[in-house]
Coordinates of C-alpha atoms in Angstrom, one line a residue:
M7 CA 68.4 8.7 109.7
S8 CA 67.4 5.2 109.8
D9 CA 63.8 3.9 110.9
Y10 CA 63.0 2.6 114.3
Q11 CA 63.5 -1.1 115.1
S12 CA 62.7 -3.2 118.1
T13 CA 65.4 -4.7 119.9
T14 CA 64.4 -8.3 121.2
C15 CA 67.9 -9.4 122.9
G16 CA 70.9 -7.8 124.0
V17 CA 71.9 -3.9 123.9
T18 CA 73.5 -2.1 121.0
Q19 CA 77.1 -1.6 121.7
G20 CA 78.2 1.8 122.6
S21 CA 75.0 3.1 123.9
I22 CA 74.7 5.2 126.8
L23 CA 72.9 2.9 129.1
G24 CA 74.8 -0.2 127.9
Q25 CA 77.2 -0.5 130.7
L26 CA 74.7 -0.1 133.5
L27 CA 72.3 -2.5 131.8
F28 CA 75.0 -5.0 131.7
F29 CA 75.9 -4.5 135.4
I30 CA 72.1 -5.0 136.3
Y31 CA 72.0 -8.1 133.8
I32 CA 75.1 -10.0 135.3
N33 CA 74.2 -8.7 139.1
D34 CA 72.5 -12.2 140.2
M35 CA 75.6 -14.3 138.6
P36 CA 77.0 -14.9 142.2
L37 CA 73.7 -16.6 143.0
S38 CA 74.6 -19.5 140.9
K39 CA 77.4 -21.0 143.1
H40 CA 77.6 -22.1 146.6
T41 CA 81.5 -21.6 147.6
A42 CA 83.1 -19.3 144.8
Q43 CA 83.9 -15.6 145.7
F44 CA 83.1 -13.4 142.6
I45 CA 84.7 -10.3 141.7
L46 CA 82.8 -8.7 139.1
F47 CA 84.0 -6.0 136.8
A48 CA 82.1 -5.3 133.6
D49 CA 82.4 -8.5 131.5
D50 CA 85.8 -9.4 133.3
T51 CA 85.0 -11.8 135.9
S52 CA 87.2 -13.2 138.6
L53 CA 86.3 -16.3 140.8
L54 CA 88.1 -17.4 144.0
F55 CA 88.1 -20.9 145.5
K56 CA 89.8 -21.8 148.9
S57 CA 90.1 -24.8 150.8
K58 CA 92.5 -26.2 153.4
D59 CA 93.7 -28.9 151.1
L60 CA 94.2 -29.4 147.6
S61 CA 92.1 -32.4 147.2
S62 CA 89.3 -30.9 148.6
L63 CA 89.6 -27.6 146.5
T64 CA 90.0 -29.6 143.3
I65 CA 86.6 -31.8 143.9
N66 CA 84.9 -28.4 144.6
V67 CA 86.1 -26.5 141.9
N68 CA 84.6 -28.3 138.7
P69 CA 81.1 -28.8 140.0
E70 CA 81.0 -25.1 140.9
L71 CA 82.1 -24.4 137.5
T72 CA 79.3 -26.5 135.9
K73 CA 76.7 -24.4 137.8
I74 CA 78.3 -21.1 136.7
S75 CA 78.3 -22.5 133.1
H76 CA 74.5 -23.4 133.4
W77 CA 73.8 -19.7 134.6
I78 CA 75.8 -18.2 131.5
S79 CA 74.1 -20.6 129.1
A80 CA 70.8 -19.7 130.4
N81 CA 71.3 -15.9 130.2
K82 CA 72.4 -16.4 126.5
L83 CA 75.9 -15.4 127.5
S84 CA 79.1 -17.2 126.3
L85 CA 82.5 -18.1 128.2
N86 CA 85.7 -17.3 126.0
I87 CA 87.6 -20.4 127.1
G88 CA 90.7 -19.1 125.2
K89 CA 91.1 -16.0 127.6
T90 CA 90.0 -18.1 130.7
K91 CA 92.8 -19.0 133.1
C92 CA 93.2 -20.5 136.3
M93 CA 96.1 -20.1 139.0
L94 CA 96.9 -21.7 142.3
F95 CA 98.1 -19.4 145.0
Q96 CA 100.4 -20.9 147.3
N97 CA 103.6 -20.0 149.2
T98 CA 107.3 -20.3 148.3
Q99 CA 107.8 -22.7 151.2
N100 CA 105.1 -25.1 150.1
Q101 CA 105.2 -25.3 146.4
I102 CA 102.6 -27.6 144.7
L103 CA 103.9 -28.7 141.2
N104 CA 101.1 -30.5 140.0
H105 CA 97.4 -30.6 140.5
E106 CA 94.4 -31.8 138.6
E107 CA 93.2 -30.3 135.3
I108 CA 90.3 -28.1 135.4
I109 CA 88.1 -28.7 132.1
R110 CA 85.2 -26.7 130.6
H111 CA 83.1 -27.8 127.6
G112 CA 85.8 -30.5 126.7
N113 CA 88.7 -27.8 126.9
Q114 CA 91.5 -27.7 129.6
I115 CA 91.7 -24.2 131.2
E116 CA 95.2 -23.2 131.1
K117 CA 97.0 -22.8 134.3
V118 CA 99.4 -19.8 134.6
D119 CA 101.6 -18.3 137.4
H120 CA 100.4 -14.9 136.9
F121 CA 97.7 -12.7 135.2
K122 CA 96.6 -9.5 134.6
C123 CA 93.7 -8.2 136.6
L124 CA 92.4 -4.7 136.2
C125 CA 95.8 -3.6 135.0
I126 CA 97.7 -5.0 138.0
W127 CA 99.8 -8.2 137.6
V128 CA 99.1 -10.8 140.2
D129 CA 101.2 -13.8 140.8
K130 CA 100.9 -17.2 142.5
N131 CA 103.3 -16.3 145.3
L132 CA 101.8 -12.7 145.7
N133 CA 105.1 -11.2 145.9
W134 CA 104.2 -8.6 143.1
K135 CA 107.8 -9.2 141.3
K136 CA 105.8 -9.5 138.0
N137 CA 104.0 -6.1 138.4
T138 CA 106.9 -4.1 139.5
N139 CA 109.0 -5.5 136.5
E140 CA 106.1 -4.6 134.0
N141 CA 106.0 -1.3 135.5
W142 CA 109.6 -0.8 135.3
K143 CA 109.9 -1.6 131.5
E144 CA 107.0 0.6 130.8
I145 CA 108.3 3.7 132.8
A146 CA 111.8 3.2 131.5
Q147 CA 110.5 3.4 127.8
L148 CA 108.5 6.4 128.7
L149 CA 111.3 8.2 130.3
A150 CA 113.5 7.4 127.4
I151 CA 111.0 9.3 125.2
I152 CA 110.7 12.2 127.6
N153 CA 114.5 12.4 127.4
K154 CA 114.4 13.2 123.8
I155 CA 111.9 15.8 123.8
K156 CA 113.0 17.4 127.1
P157 CA 114.9 20.2 125.2
L158 CA 112.0 21.2 123.4
L159 CA 109.6 21.7 126.4
Q160 CA 109.6 23.7 129.7
S161 CA 109.7 22.0 133.0
C162 CA 106.0 22.6 133.6
T163 CA 104.9 21.0 130.5
L164 CA 107.4 18.0 131.5
K165 CA 105.7 17.8 134.9
Q166 CA 102.3 17.6 133.2
I167 CA 103.6 14.8 130.9
Y168 CA 104.9 12.9 134.2
N169 CA 101.7 13.2 136.0
A170 CA 99.7 11.9 133.1
L171 CA 102.0 9.1 132.1
V172 CA 104.6 8.0 134.8
Q173 CA 102.8 8.9 138.1
T174 CA 99.6 7.1 137.1
L175 CA 101.5 3.8 136.6
L176 CA 103.4 4.1 140.1
A177 CA 100.2 5.3 141.9
F178 CA 97.9 2.7 140.4
G179 CA 97.0 -0.1 142.9
L180 CA 99.7 1.1 145.2
L181 CA 97.9 0.1 148.3
V182 CA 97.8 -3.3 146.9
W183 CA 101.2 -4.2 145.6
Y184 CA 103.5 -1.8 147.6
S185 CA 102.4 -2.0 151.0
N186 CA 102.4 -5.7 150.8
I187 CA 105.1 -6.9 153.2
R188 CA 106.0 -9.7 150.9
C189 CA 106.7 -7.2 148.1
N190 CA 110.0 -7.8 146.4
L191 CA 112.2 -4.8 147.8
A192 CA 114.9 -5.3 145.1
N193 CA 112.0 -4.5 142.7
I194 CA 110.7 -1.6 144.3
S195 CA 114.2 -0.2 144.6
R196 CA 114.3 -0.2 140.8
L197 CA 111.1 1.8 140.7
F198 CA 112.4 4.2 143.1
K199 CA 115.5 5.0 141.1
L200 CA 113.4 5.5 137.8
H201 CA 111.2 7.9 139.8
K202 CA 114.3 9.9 140.8
K203 CA 115.4 10.0 137.0
A204 CA 111.8 11.3 136.1
V205 CA 112.3 14.1 138.7
R206 CA 115.8 15.1 137.1
L207 CA 114.1 15.2 133.7
M208 CA 111.3 17.5 134.7
I209 CA 113.7 20.0 136.4
K210 CA 116.1 19.3 133.4
A211 CA 119.0 18.1 135.6
N212 CA 121.9 16.0 134.4
L213 CA 120.9 12.5 134.5

């Protein structure tokens, strides 16, 4: 065993109290702003800005980000610009093709049409097409593997595999992306067909 050492800054990675202490540490981050809405999840933080027009939104965003940058620096943290993205939510009837750039520390923050937030793909039109497509691809790959090992396993074991790997993908965030009236019904239909295929695999029925 090594000798005891004093920790003057930070928490050892992997420690039992590490996550709790980090939550406490960043808990006052929302106090650094005036208009942004914060979504805090460990070290993955999202900011939401809203305005009645694009010009006011652009004017407000950069000063607010400056305040947050000051908080980050004062608390001895760093912002990973490469992983930082911005997205403009808009409806399909009123598409905005261009808007002013958001710059942090001399670097332009990349504009995206969709991003993955807590394992759910969010797109700028909130039609969840990207999320259902990604779920479809992942489930289709899993079912192809299950189909190959099906002859070697009993139905009860296949059901356990389904619950662990397939059902969790379908159920995660279901109330968000499935119940939304703007969700793409064609993509939902594709997922439903995969679900029926999974059931047939579990009971070893012909595909």
